[in-house]
Amino acid sequence: MPTFVSHALTMITAGALVRARRRAIVVAIACATLPDLDVIAYSFGVHWDSMLGHRGITHTLVFALALGPLAAWLGFPAAPLRERLWLAAAFAAATFSHAILDAFTNGGLGIPFFWPLDDTRYFMPWQPLEVSPFLGGFFSARGLEVAASEFLWIGLPCAAVLATLALLRRRR
């Protein structure tokens, strides 16, 4: 899995591209990182390859389509319906971005994008991202490899997009 930093940076970059309000970016970051709360299932004895375990149900399109409207309703309860519908779609996309980024990693069981219709776990054909260790391994040699991988494949492209946007907006 990519780390919280990569999921958040992706949402900050996407928010900058569409000139989203700060609160919308914060909610999008929450949506993009929430799927990894599934790791708590291990504490309850859920096996790692279960659909209730890591990279299971919370990494599916169904989960994203459910969380998006909920996040729009909770995050923007006073917004007009039309705006909340757009926000629901954006937050669903933010949530699903998590699964997509995870599918670019080189470890784990893959992502069940289409559960409950299909239990198949998928990876992207190209997997340049080092899979992140869980909490205990973040500050290890392996954690540094992951940080370098994410910096190269996510950090630098996001920085380039943000810098380009800043330059273009400054010229206007």
PDB file of N, CA, C and O in Angstrom, residues 18-97:
ATOM      1  N   VAL A  18      -8.556  21.285  -9.830  1.00  0.00           N
ATOM      2  CA  VAL A  18      -9.949  21.720 -10.025  1.00  0.00           C
ATOM      3  C   VAL A  18     -10.315  22.935  -9.169  1.00  0.00           C
ATOM      4  O   VAL A  18     -11.484  23.312  -9.123  1.00  0.00           O
ATOM      5  N   ARG A  19      -9.314  23.500  -8.509  1.00  0.00           N
ATOM      6  CA  ARG A  19      -9.525  24.665  -7.637  1.00  0.00           C
ATOM      7  C   ARG A  19     -10.581  24.399  -6.564  1.00  0.00           C
ATOM      8  O   ARG A  19     -11.485  25.198  -6.328  1.00  0.00           O
ATOM      9  N   ALA A  20     -10.462  23.245  -5.935  1.00  0.00           N
ATOM     10  CA  ALA A  20     -11.402  22.848  -4.889  1.00  0.00           C
ATOM     11  C   ALA A  20     -11.193  23.682  -3.630  1.00  0.00           C
ATOM     12  O   ALA A  20     -10.093  24.168  -3.363  1.00  0.00           O
ATOM     13  N   ARG A  21     -12.276  23.828  -2.878  1.00  0.00           N
ATOM     14  CA  ARG A  21     -12.189  24.516  -1.586  1.00  0.00           C
ATOM     15  C   ARG A  21     -11.365  23.660  -0.621  1.00  0.00           C
ATOM     16  O   ARG A  21     -11.318  22.442  -0.733  1.00  0.00           O
ATOM     17  N   ARG A  22     -10.750  24.334   0.333  1.00  0.00           N
ATOM     18  CA  ARG A  22      -9.882  23.654   1.296  1.00  0.00           C
ATOM     19  C   ARG A  22     -10.629  22.530   2.020  1.00  0.00           C
ATOM     20  O   ARG A  22     -10.115  21.428   2.181  1.00  0.00           O
ATOM     21  N   ARG A  23     -11.863  22.790   2.439  1.00  0.00           N
ATOM     22  CA  ARG A  23     -12.622  21.771   3.158  1.00  0.00           C
ATOM     23  C   ARG A  23     -12.872  20.555   2.266  1.00  0.00           C
ATOM     24  O   ARG A  23     -12.826  19.418   2.719  1.00  0.00           O
ATOM     25  N   ALA A  24     -13.137  20.784   0.992  1.00  0.00           N
ATOM     26  CA  ALA A  24     -13.352  19.664   0.067  1.00  0.00           C
ATOM     27  C   ALA A  24     -12.080  18.832  -0.076  1.00  0.00           C
ATOM     28  O   ALA A  24     -12.137  17.599  -0.153  1.00  0.00           O
ATOM     29  N   ILE A  25     -10.931  19.495  -0.083  1.00  0.00           N
ATOM     30  CA  ILE A  25      -9.665  18.763  -0.172  1.00  0.00           C
ATOM     31  C   ILE A  25      -9.440  17.941   1.096  1.00  0.00           C
ATOM     32  O   ILE A  25      -9.014  16.784   1.022  1.00  0.00           O
ATOM     33  N   VAL A  26      -9.755  18.505   2.239  1.00  0.00           N
ATOM     34  CA  VAL A  26      -9.599  17.769   3.501  1.00  0.00           C
ATOM     35  C   VAL A  26     -10.508  16.539   3.519  1.00  0.00           C
ATOM     36  O   VAL A  26     -10.081  15.442   3.902  1.00  0.00           O
ATOM     37  N   VAL A  27     -11.753  16.700   3.082  1.00  0.00           N
ATOM     38  CA  VAL A  27     -12.672  15.549   3.027  1.00  0.00           C
ATOM     39  C   VAL A  27     -12.166  14.523   2.007  1.00  0.00           C
ATOM     40  O   VAL A  27     -12.223  13.317   2.258  1.00  0.00           O
ATOM     41  N   ALA A  28     -11.651  14.983   0.883  1.00  0.00           N
ATOM     42  CA  ALA A  28     -11.108  14.064  -0.128  1.00  0.00           C
ATOM     43  C   ALA A  28      -9.919  13.291   0.429  1.00  0.00           C
ATOM     44  O   ALA A  28      -9.780  12.088   0.171  1.00  0.00           O
ATOM     45  N   ILE A  29      -9.066  13.951   1.194  1.00  0.00           N
ATOM     46  CA  ILE A  29      -7.936  13.262   1.826  1.00  0.00           C
ATOM     47  C   ILE A  29      -8.458  12.191   2.784  1.00  0.00           C
ATOM     48  O   ILE A  29      -7.962  11.057   2.798  1.00  0.00           O
ATOM     49  N   ALA A  30      -9.473  12.530   3.565  1.00  0.00           N
ATOM     50  CA  ALA A  30     -10.059  11.543   4.482  1.00  0.00           C
ATOM     51  C   ALA A  30     -10.610  10.347   3.699  1.00  0.00           C
ATOM     52  O   ALA A  30     -10.386   9.190   4.073  1.00  0.00           O
ATOM     53  N   CYS A  31     -11.314  10.626   2.604  1.00  0.00           N
ATOM     54  CA  CYS A  31     -11.870   9.547   1.777  1.00  0.00           C
ATOM     55  C   CYS A  31     -10.770   8.685   1.169  1.00  0.00           C
ATOM     56  O   CYS A  31     -10.903   7.455   1.097  1.00  0.00           O
ATOM     57  N   ALA A  32      -9.696   9.307   0.736  1.00  0.00           N
ATOM     58  CA  ALA A  32      -8.610   8.580   0.080  1.00  0.00           C
ATOM     59  C   ALA A  32      -7.786   7.752   1.056  1.00  0.00           C
ATOM     60  O   ALA A  32      -7.105   6.809   0.641  1.00  0.00           O
ATOM     61  N   THR A  33      -7.829   8.074   2.330  1.00  0.00           N
ATOM     62  CA  THR A  33      -7.035   7.317   3.304  1.00  0.00           C
ATOM     63  C   THR A  33      -7.878   6.338   4.119  1.00  0.00           C
ATOM     64  O   THR A  33      -7.354   5.368   4.650  1.00  0.00           O
ATOM     65  N   LEU A  34      -9.172   6.577   4.188  1.00  0.00           N
ATOM     66  CA  LEU A  34     -10.056   5.737   4.998  1.00  0.00           C
ATOM     67  C   LEU A  34     -10.002   4.243   4.665  1.00  0.00           C
ATOM     68  O   LEU A  34     -10.101   3.411   5.582  1.00  0.00           O
ATOM     69  N   PRO A  35      -9.841   3.831   3.411  1.00  0.00           N
ATOM     70  CA  PRO A  35      -9.827   2.386   3.138  1.00  0.00           C
ATOM     71  C   PRO A  35      -8.796   1.598   3.940  1.00  0.00           C
ATOM     72  O   PRO A  35      -9.006   0.413   4.215  1.00  0.00           O
ATOM     73  N   ASP A  36      -7.712   2.214   4.359  1.00  0.00           N
ATOM     74  CA  ASP A  36      -6.704   1.470   5.115  1.00  0.00           C
ATOM     75  C   ASP A  36      -7.080   1.241   6.577  1.00  0.00           C
ATOM     76  O   ASP A  36      -6.350   0.557   7.298  1.00  0.00           O
ATOM     77  N   LEU A  37      -8.219   1.759   7.006  1.00  0.00           N
ATOM     78  CA  LEU A  37      -8.670   1.439   8.362  1.00  0.00           C
ATOM     79  C   LEU A  37      -9.017  -0.041   8.483  1.00  0.00           C
ATOM     80  O   LEU A  37      -9.185  -0.560   9.589  1.00  0.00           O
ATOM     81  N   ASP A  38      -9.091  -0.717   7.350  1.00  0.00           N
ATOM     82  CA  ASP A  38      -9.382  -2.147   7.379  1.00  0.00           C
ATOM     83  C   ASP A  38      -8.296  -2.959   8.083  1.00  0.00           C
ATOM     84  O   ASP A  38      -8.522  -4.107   8.452  1.00  0.00           O
ATOM     85  N   VAL A  39      -7.131  -2.374   8.325  1.00  0.00           N
ATOM     86  CA  VAL A  39      -6.069  -3.112   9.011  1.00  0.00           C
ATOM     87  C   VAL A  39      -6.462  -3.449  10.449  1.00  0.00           C
ATOM     88  O   VAL A  39      -5.906  -4.382  11.032  1.00  0.00           O
ATOM     89  N   ILE A  40      -7.414  -2.717  11.017  1.00  0.00           N
ATOM     90  CA  ILE A  40      -7.830  -3.031  12.387  1.00  0.00           C
ATOM     91  C   ILE A  40      -8.517  -4.394  12.459  1.00  0.00           C
ATOM     92  O   ILE A  40      -8.632  -4.969  13.532  1.00  0.00           O
ATOM     93  N   ALA A  41      -8.941  -4.930  11.333  1.00  0.00           N
ATOM     94  CA  ALA A  41      -9.588  -6.240  11.316  1.00  0.00           C
ATOM     95  C   ALA A  41      -8.659  -7.318  11.874  1.00  0.00           C
ATOM     96  O   ALA A  41      -9.121  -8.287  12.485  1.00  0.00           O
ATOM     97  N   TYR A  42      -7.349  -7.153  11.696  1.00  0.00           N
ATOM     98  CA  TYR A  42      -6.398  -8.125  12.219  1.00  0.00           C
ATOM     99  C   TYR A  42      -6.525  -8.245  13.733  1.00  0.00           C
ATOM    100  O   TYR A  42      -6.355  -9.315  14.299  1.00  0.00           O
ATOM    101  N   SER A  43      -6.828  -7.132  14.395  1.00  0.00           N
ATOM    102  CA  SER A  43      -6.981  -7.123  15.852  1.00  0.00           C
ATOM    103  C   SER A  43      -8.151  -7.985  16.306  1.00  0.00           C
ATOM    104  O   SER A  43      -8.210  -8.393  17.463  1.00  0.00           O
ATOM    105  N   PHE A  44      -9.085  -8.239  15.395  1.00  0.00           N
ATOM    106  CA  PHE A  44     -10.263  -9.035  15.718  1.00  0.00           C
ATOM    107  C   PHE A  44     -10.164 -10.458  15.160  1.00  0.00           C
ATOM    108  O   PHE A  44     -11.156 -11.168  15.073  1.00  0.00           O
ATOM    109  N   GLY A  45      -8.969 -10.836  14.739  1.00  0.00           N
ATOM    110  CA  GLY A  45      -8.734 -12.193  14.265  1.00  0.00           C
ATOM    111  C   GLY A  45      -9.104 -12.446  12.816  1.00  0.00           C
ATOM    112  O   GLY A  45      -9.121 -13.593  12.379  1.00  0.00           O
ATOM    113  N   VAL A  46      -9.377 -11.393  12.059  1.00  0.00           N
ATOM    114  CA  VAL A  46      -9.708 -11.566  10.647  1.00  0.00           C
ATOM    115  C   VAL A  46      -8.435 -11.943   9.895  1.00  0.00           C
ATOM    116  O   VAL A  46      -7.399 -11.291  10.051  1.00  0.00           O
ATOM    117  N   HIS A  47      -8.500 -12.984   9.093  1.00  0.00           N
ATOM    118  CA  HIS A  47      -7.337 -13.452   8.338  1.00  0.00           C
ATOM    119  C   HIS A  47      -6.998 -12.452   7.231  1.00  0.00           C
ATOM    120  O   HIS A  47      -7.884 -11.820   6.656  1.00  0.00           O
ATOM    121  N   TRP A  48      -5.733 -12.352   6.899  1.00  0.00           N
ATOM    122  CA  TRP A  48      -5.260 -11.346   5.938  1.00  0.00           C
ATOM    123  C   TRP A  48      -5.857 -11.493   4.549  1.00  0.00           C
ATOM    124  O   TRP A  48      -5.970 -10.524   3.809  1.00  0.00           O
ATOM    125  N   ASP A  49      -6.269 -12.696   4.150  1.00  0.00           N
ATOM    126  CA  ASP A  49      -6.819 -12.858   2.803  1.00  0.00           C
ATOM    127  C   ASP A  49      -8.348 -12.787   2.759  1.00  0.00           C
ATOM    128  O   ASP A  49      -8.956 -12.982   1.713  1.00  0.00           O
ATOM    129  N   SER A  50      -8.964 -12.451   3.881  1.00  0.00           N
ATOM    130  CA  SER A  50     -10.420 -12.308   3.942  1.00  0.00           C
ATOM    131  C   SER A  50     -10.856 -11.011   3.263  1.00  0.00           C
ATOM    132  O   SER A  50     -10.124 -10.023   3.260  1.00  0.00           O
ATOM    133  N   MET A  51     -12.059 -11.010   2.734  1.00  0.00           N
ATOM    134  CA  MET A  51     -12.604  -9.767   2.158  1.00  0.00           C
ATOM    135  C   MET A  51     -12.848  -8.730   3.247  1.00  0.00           C
ATOM    136  O   MET A  51     -13.013  -7.551   2.957  1.00  0.00           O
ATOM    137  N   LEU A  52     -12.875  -9.150   4.514  1.00  0.00           N
ATOM    138  CA  LEU A  52     -13.006  -8.210   5.631  1.00  0.00           C
ATOM    139  C   LEU A  52     -11.645  -7.724   6.116  1.00  0.00           C
ATOM    140  O   LEU A  52     -11.561  -6.851   6.964  1.00  0.00           O
ATOM    141  N   GLY A  53     -10.572  -8.286   5.562  1.00  0.00           N
ATOM    142  CA  GLY A  53      -9.215  -7.920   5.944  1.00  0.00           C
ATOM    143  C   GLY A  53      -8.678  -6.784   5.080  1.00  0.00           C
ATOM    144  O   GLY A  53      -9.417  -6.124   4.343  1.00  0.00           O
ATOM    145  N   HIS A  54      -7.365  -6.591   5.180  1.00  0.00           N
ATOM    146  CA  HIS A  54      -6.734  -5.498   4.438  1.00  0.00           C
ATOM    147  C   HIS A  54      -6.846  -5.738   2.936  1.00  0.00           C
ATOM    148  O   HIS A  54      -6.669  -6.854   2.457  1.00  0.00           O
ATOM    149  N   ARG A  55      -7.120  -4.661   2.225  1.00  0.00           N
ATOM    150  CA  ARG A  55      -7.330  -4.698   0.778  1.00  0.00           C
ATOM    151  C   ARG A  55      -8.517  -5.582   0.406  1.00  0.00           C
ATOM    152  O   ARG A  55      -8.512  -6.269  -0.599  1.00  0.00           O
ATOM    153  N   GLY A  56      -9.534  -5.498   1.221  1.00  0.00           N
ATOM    154  CA  GLY A  56     -10.764  -6.234   0.958  1.00  0.00           C
ATOM    155  C   GLY A  56     -11.873  -5.272   0.564  1.00  0.00           C
ATOM    156  O   GLY A  56     -11.709  -4.440  -0.328  1.00  0.00           O
ATOM    157  N   ILE A  57     -12.980  -5.366   1.265  1.00  0.00           N
ATOM    158  CA  ILE A  57     -14.185  -4.606   0.936  1.00  0.00           C
ATOM    159  C   ILE A  57     -13.936  -3.102   0.848  1.00  0.00           C
ATOM    160  O   ILE A  57     -14.493  -2.428  -0.028  1.00  0.00           O
ATOM    161  N   THR A  58     -13.100  -2.570   1.730  1.00  0.00           N
ATOM    162  CA  THR A  58     -12.880  -1.114   1.730  1.00  0.00           C
ATOM    163  C   THR A  58     -12.086  -0.619   0.520  1.00  0.00           C
ATOM    164  O   THR A  58     -11.923   0.583   0.342  1.00  0.00           O
ATOM    165  N   HIS A  59     -11.611  -1.541  -0.282  1.00  0.00           N
ATOM    166  CA  HIS A  59     -10.847  -1.178  -1.477  1.00  0.00           C
ATOM    167  C   HIS A  59     -11.644  -1.459  -2.756  1.00  0.00           C
ATOM    168  O   HIS A  59     -11.070  -1.649  -3.822  1.00  0.00           O
ATOM    169  N   THR A  60     -12.965  -1.463  -2.655  1.00  0.00           N
ATOM    170  CA  THR A  60     -13.819  -1.790  -3.793  1.00  0.00           C
ATOM    171  C   THR A  60     -14.558  -0.571  -4.323  1.00  0.00           C
ATOM    172  O   THR A  60     -14.711   0.439  -3.632  1.00  0.00           O
ATOM    173  N   LEU A  61     -15.037  -0.711  -5.531  1.00  0.00           N
ATOM    174  CA  LEU A  61     -15.853   0.338  -6.143  1.00  0.00           C
ATOM    175  C   LEU A  61     -17.146   0.537  -5.351  1.00  0.00           C
ATOM    176  O   LEU A  61     -17.592   1.675  -5.160  1.00  0.00           O
ATOM    177  N   VAL A  62     -17.733  -0.532  -4.859  1.00  0.00           N
ATOM    178  CA  VAL A  62     -18.965  -0.440  -4.066  1.00  0.00           C
ATOM    179  C   VAL A  62     -18.735   0.424  -2.827  1.00  0.00           C
ATOM    180  O   VAL A  62     -19.551   1.280  -2.495  1.00  0.00           O
ATOM    181  N   PHE A  63     -17.613   0.191  -2.141  1.00  0.00           N
ATOM    182  CA  PHE A  63     -17.296   0.985  -0.954  1.00  0.00           C
ATOM    183  C   PHE A  63     -17.140   2.460  -1.329  1.00  0.00           C
ATOM    184  O   PHE A  63     -17.662   3.345  -0.651  1.00  0.00           O
ATOM    185  N   ALA A  64     -16.428   2.729  -2.411  1.00  0.00           N
ATOM    186  CA  ALA A  64     -16.223   4.117  -2.857  1.00  0.00           C
ATOM    187  C   ALA A  64     -17.551   4.786  -3.200  1.00  0.00           C
ATOM    188  O   ALA A  64     -17.785   5.948  -2.832  1.00  0.00           O
ATOM    189  N   LEU A  65     -18.430   4.054  -3.882  1.00  0.00           N
ATOM    190  CA  LEU A  65     -19.727   4.620  -4.264  1.00  0.00           C
ATOM    191  C   LEU A  65     -20.633   4.847  -3.059  1.00  0.00           C
ATOM    192  O   LEU A  65     -21.523   5.706  -3.104  1.00  0.00           O
ATOM    193  N   ALA A  66     -20.409   4.113  -1.981  1.00  0.00           N
ATOM    194  CA  ALA A  66     -21.176   4.326  -0.750  1.00  0.00           C
ATOM    195  C   ALA A  66     -20.590   5.471   0.077  1.00  0.00           C
ATOM    196  O   ALA A  66     -21.333   6.296   0.630  1.00  0.00           O
ATOM    197  N   LEU A  67     -19.262   5.529   0.151  1.00  0.00           N
ATOM    198  CA  LEU A  67     -18.621   6.553   0.980  1.00  0.00           C
ATOM    199  C   LEU A  67     -18.736   7.950   0.370  1.00  0.00           C
ATOM    200  O   LEU A  67     -18.891   8.936   1.098  1.00  0.00           O
ATOM    201  N   GLY A  68     -18.665   8.059  -0.953  1.00  0.00           N
ATOM    202  CA  GLY A  68     -18.716   9.372  -1.596  1.00  0.00           C
ATOM    203  C   GLY A  68     -19.931  10.199  -1.199  1.00  0.00           C
ATOM    204  O   GLY A  68     -19.786  11.330  -0.702  1.00  0.00           O
ATOM    205  N   PRO A  69     -21.148   9.682  -1.364  1.00  0.00           N
ATOM    206  CA  PRO A  69     -22.336  10.450  -0.962  1.00  0.00           C
ATOM    207  C   PRO A  69     -22.393  10.713   0.542  1.00  0.00           C
ATOM    208  O   PRO A  69     -22.803  11.800   0.971  1.00  0.00           O
ATOM    209  N   LEU A  70     -21.961   9.735   1.343  1.00  0.00           N
ATOM    210  CA  LEU A  70     -21.956   9.931   2.790  1.00  0.00           C
ATOM    211  C   LEU A  70     -21.015  11.074   3.176  1.00  0.00           C
ATOM    212  O   LEU A  70     -21.363  11.939   3.993  1.00  0.00           O
ATOM    213  N   ALA A  71     -19.837  11.107   2.576  1.00  0.00           N
ATOM    214  CA  ALA A  71     -18.871  12.173   2.861  1.00  0.00           C
ATOM    215  C   ALA A  71     -19.404  13.533   2.416  1.00  0.00           C
ATOM    216  O   ALA A  71     -19.222  14.539   3.116  1.00  0.00           O
ATOM    217  N   ALA A  72     -20.086  13.571   1.270  1.00  0.00           N
ATOM    218  CA  ALA A  72     -20.659  14.839   0.797  1.00  0.00           C
ATOM    219  C   ALA A  72     -21.749  15.328   1.734  1.00  0.00           C
ATOM    220  O   ALA A  72     -21.829  16.521   2.049  1.00  0.00           O
ATOM    221  N   TRP A  73     -22.579  14.414   2.196  1.00  0.00           N
ATOM    222  CA  TRP A  73     -23.681  14.774   3.086  1.00  0.00           C
ATOM    223  C   TRP A  73     -23.152  15.232   4.448  1.00  0.00           C
ATOM    224  O   TRP A  73     -23.605  16.235   4.990  1.00  0.00           O
ATOM    225  N   LEU A  74     -22.158  14.495   5.001  1.00  0.00           N
ATOM    226  CA  LEU A  74     -21.605  14.864   6.301  1.00  0.00           C
ATOM    227  C   LEU A  74     -20.716  16.101   6.225  1.00  0.00           C
ATOM    228  O   LEU A  74     -20.729  16.945   7.125  1.00  0.00           O
ATOM    229  N   GLY A  75     -19.944  16.206   5.160  1.00  0.00           N
ATOM    230  CA  GLY A  75     -18.991  17.314   5.044  1.00  0.00           C
ATOM    231  C   GLY A  75     -19.601  18.615   4.571  1.00  0.00           C
ATOM    232  O   GLY A  75     -19.086  19.694   4.865  1.00  0.00           O
ATOM    233  N   PHE A  76     -20.706  18.526   3.847  1.00  0.00           N
ATOM    234  CA  PHE A  76     -21.333  19.721   3.263  1.00  0.00           C
ATOM    235  C   PHE A  76     -22.856  19.644   3.389  1.00  0.00           C
ATOM    236  O   PHE A  76     -23.574  19.673   2.394  1.00  0.00           O
ATOM    237  N   PRO A  77     -23.367  19.558   4.619  1.00  0.00           N
ATOM    238  CA  PRO A  77     -24.808  19.357   4.794  1.00  0.00           C
ATOM    239  C   PRO A  77     -25.665  20.522   4.304  1.00  0.00           C
ATOM    240  O   PRO A  77     -26.822  20.315   3.944  1.00  0.00           O
ATOM    241  N   ALA A  78     -25.111  21.717   4.274  1.00  0.00           N
ATOM    242  CA  ALA A  78     -25.901  22.883   3.857  1.00  0.00           C
ATOM    243  C   ALA A  78     -25.751  23.204   2.369  1.00  0.00           C
ATOM    244  O   ALA A  78     -26.413  24.112   1.864  1.00  0.00           O
ATOM    245  N   ALA A  79     -24.909  22.456   1.670  1.00  0.00           N
ATOM    246  CA  ALA A  79     -24.683  22.743   0.249  1.00  0.00           C
ATOM    247  C   ALA A  79     -25.943  22.400  -0.548  1.00  0.00           C
ATOM    248  O   ALA A  79     -26.683  21.474  -0.198  1.00  0.00           O
ATOM    249  N   PRO A  80     -26.179  23.132  -1.626  1.00  0.00           N
ATOM    250  CA  PRO A  80     -27.314  22.791  -2.497  1.00  0.00           C
ATOM    251  C   PRO A  80     -27.154  21.374  -3.045  1.00  0.00           C
ATOM    252  O   PRO A  80     -26.032  20.868  -3.189  1.00  0.00           O
ATOM    253  N   LEU A  81     -28.277  20.745  -3.367  1.00  0.00           N
ATOM    254  CA  LEU A  81     -28.274  19.359  -3.823  1.00  0.00           C
ATOM    255  C   LEU A  81     -27.332  19.142  -5.008  1.00  0.00           C
ATOM    256  O   LEU A  81     -26.559  18.194  -5.026  1.00  0.00           O
ATOM    257  N   ARG A  82     -27.397  20.035  -5.968  1.00  0.00           N
ATOM    258  CA  ARG A  82     -26.550  19.880  -7.166  1.00  0.00           C
ATOM    259  C   ARG A  82     -25.062  19.853  -6.796  1.00  0.00           C
ATOM    260  O   ARG A  82     -24.304  19.039  -7.292  1.00  0.00           O
ATOM    261  N   GLU A  83     -24.652  20.737  -5.893  1.00  0.00           N
ATOM    262  CA  GLU A  83     -23.259  20.769  -5.449  1.00  0.00           C
ATOM    263  C   GLU A  83     -22.906  19.493  -4.691  1.00  0.00           C
ATOM    264  O   GLU A  83     -21.832  18.914  -4.870  1.00  0.00           O
ATOM    265  N   ARG A  84     -23.818  19.032  -3.828  1.00  0.00           N
ATOM    266  CA  ARG A  84     -23.555  17.804  -3.077  1.00  0.00           C
ATOM    267  C   ARG A  84     -23.441  16.592  -3.996  1.00  0.00           C
ATOM    268  O   ARG A  84     -22.676  15.670  -3.714  1.00  0.00           O
ATOM    269  N   LEU A  85     -24.184  16.586  -5.089  1.00  0.00           N
ATOM    270  CA  LEU A  85     -24.060  15.481  -6.043  1.00  0.00           C
ATOM    271  C   LEU A  85     -22.682  15.473  -6.690  1.00  0.00           C
ATOM    272  O   LEU A  85     -22.059  14.413  -6.849  1.00  0.00           O
ATOM    273  N   TRP A  86     -22.194  16.654  -7.068  1.00  0.00           N
ATOM    274  CA  TRP A  86     -20.837  16.742  -7.626  1.00  0.00           C
ATOM    275  C   TRP A  86     -19.796  16.327  -6.589  1.00  0.00           C
ATOM    276  O   TRP A  86     -18.835  15.614  -6.894  1.00  0.00           O
ATOM    277  N   LEU A  87     -19.983  16.791  -5.353  1.00  0.00           N
ATOM    278  CA  LEU A  87     -19.053  16.427  -4.287  1.00  0.00           C
ATOM    279  C   LEU A  87     -19.094  14.927  -4.015  1.00  0.00           C
ATOM    280  O   LEU A  87     -18.049  14.305  -3.788  1.00  0.00           O
ATOM    281  N   ALA A  88     -20.281  14.340  -4.051  1.00  0.00           N
ATOM    282  CA  ALA A  88     -20.400  12.890  -3.846  1.00  0.00           C
ATOM    283  C   ALA A  88     -19.587  12.139  -4.896  1.00  0.00           C
ATOM    284  O   ALA A  88     -18.875  11.174  -4.573  1.00  0.00           O
ATOM    285  N   ALA A  89     -19.690  12.561  -6.138  1.00  0.00           N
ATOM    286  CA  ALA A  89     -18.918  11.923  -7.207  1.00  0.00           C
ATOM    287  C   ALA A  89     -17.417  12.125  -6.986  1.00  0.00           C
ATOM    288  O   ALA A  89     -16.619  11.187  -7.154  1.00  0.00           O
ATOM    289  N   ALA A  90     -17.033  13.324  -6.596  1.00  0.00           N
ATOM    290  CA  ALA A  90     -15.613  13.618  -6.357  1.00  0.00           C
ATOM    291  C   ALA A  90     -15.077  12.796  -5.185  1.00  0.00           C
ATOM    292  O   ALA A  90     -13.960  12.250  -5.256  1.00  0.00           O
ATOM    293  N   PHE A  91     -15.856  12.679  -4.123  1.00  0.00           N
ATOM    294  CA  PHE A  91     -15.395  11.923  -2.955  1.00  0.00           C
ATOM    295  C   PHE A  91     -15.384  10.416  -3.231  1.00  0.00           C
ATOM    296  O   PHE A  91     -14.542   9.691  -2.698  1.00  0.00           O
ATOM    297  N   ALA A  92     -16.294   9.942  -4.065  1.00  0.00           N
ATOM    298  CA  ALA A  92     -16.249   8.536  -4.480  1.00  0.00           C
ATOM    299  C   ALA A  92     -14.970   8.288  -5.291  1.00  0.00           C
ATOM    300  O   ALA A  92     -14.283   7.284  -5.084  1.00  0.00           O
ATOM    301  N   ALA A  93     -14.645   9.211  -6.185  1.00  0.00           N
ATOM    302  CA  ALA A  93     -13.410   9.093  -6.972  1.00  0.00           C
ATOM    303  C   ALA A  93     -12.181   9.149  -6.057  1.00  0.00           C
ATOM    304  O   ALA A  93     -11.215   8.398  -6.250  1.00  0.00           O
ATOM    305  N   ALA A  94     -12.222  10.028  -5.065  1.00  0.00           N
ATOM    306  CA  ALA A  94     -11.107  10.126  -4.115  1.00  0.00           C
ATOM    307  C   ALA A  94     -10.930   8.814  -3.370  1.00  0.00           C
ATOM    308  O   ALA A  94      -9.803   8.324  -3.206  1.00  0.00           O
ATOM    309  N   THR A  95     -12.032   8.226  -2.938  1.00  0.00           N
ATOM    310  CA  THR A  95     -11.977   6.949  -2.227  1.00  0.00           C
ATOM    311  C   THR A  95     -11.418   5.860  -3.133  1.00  0.00           C
ATOM    312  O   THR A  95     -10.537   5.089  -2.730  1.00  0.00           O
ATOM    313  N   PHE A  96     -11.903   5.792  -4.355  1.00  0.00           N
ATOM    314  CA  PHE A  96     -11.456   4.747  -5.278  1.00  0.00           C
ATOM    315  C   PHE A  96     -10.002   4.953  -5.710  1.00  0.00           C
ATOM    316  O   PHE A  96      -9.320   3.984  -6.076  1.00  0.00           O
ATOM    317  N   SER A  97      -9.522   6.195  -5.639  1.00  0.00           N
ATOM    318  CA  SER A  97      -8.119   6.441  -5.981  1.00  0.00           C
ATOM    319  C   SER A  97      -7.188   5.644  -5.079  1.00  0.00           C
ATOM    320  O   SER A  97      -6.097   5.254  -5.483  1.00  0.00           O
TER     321      SER A  97
END
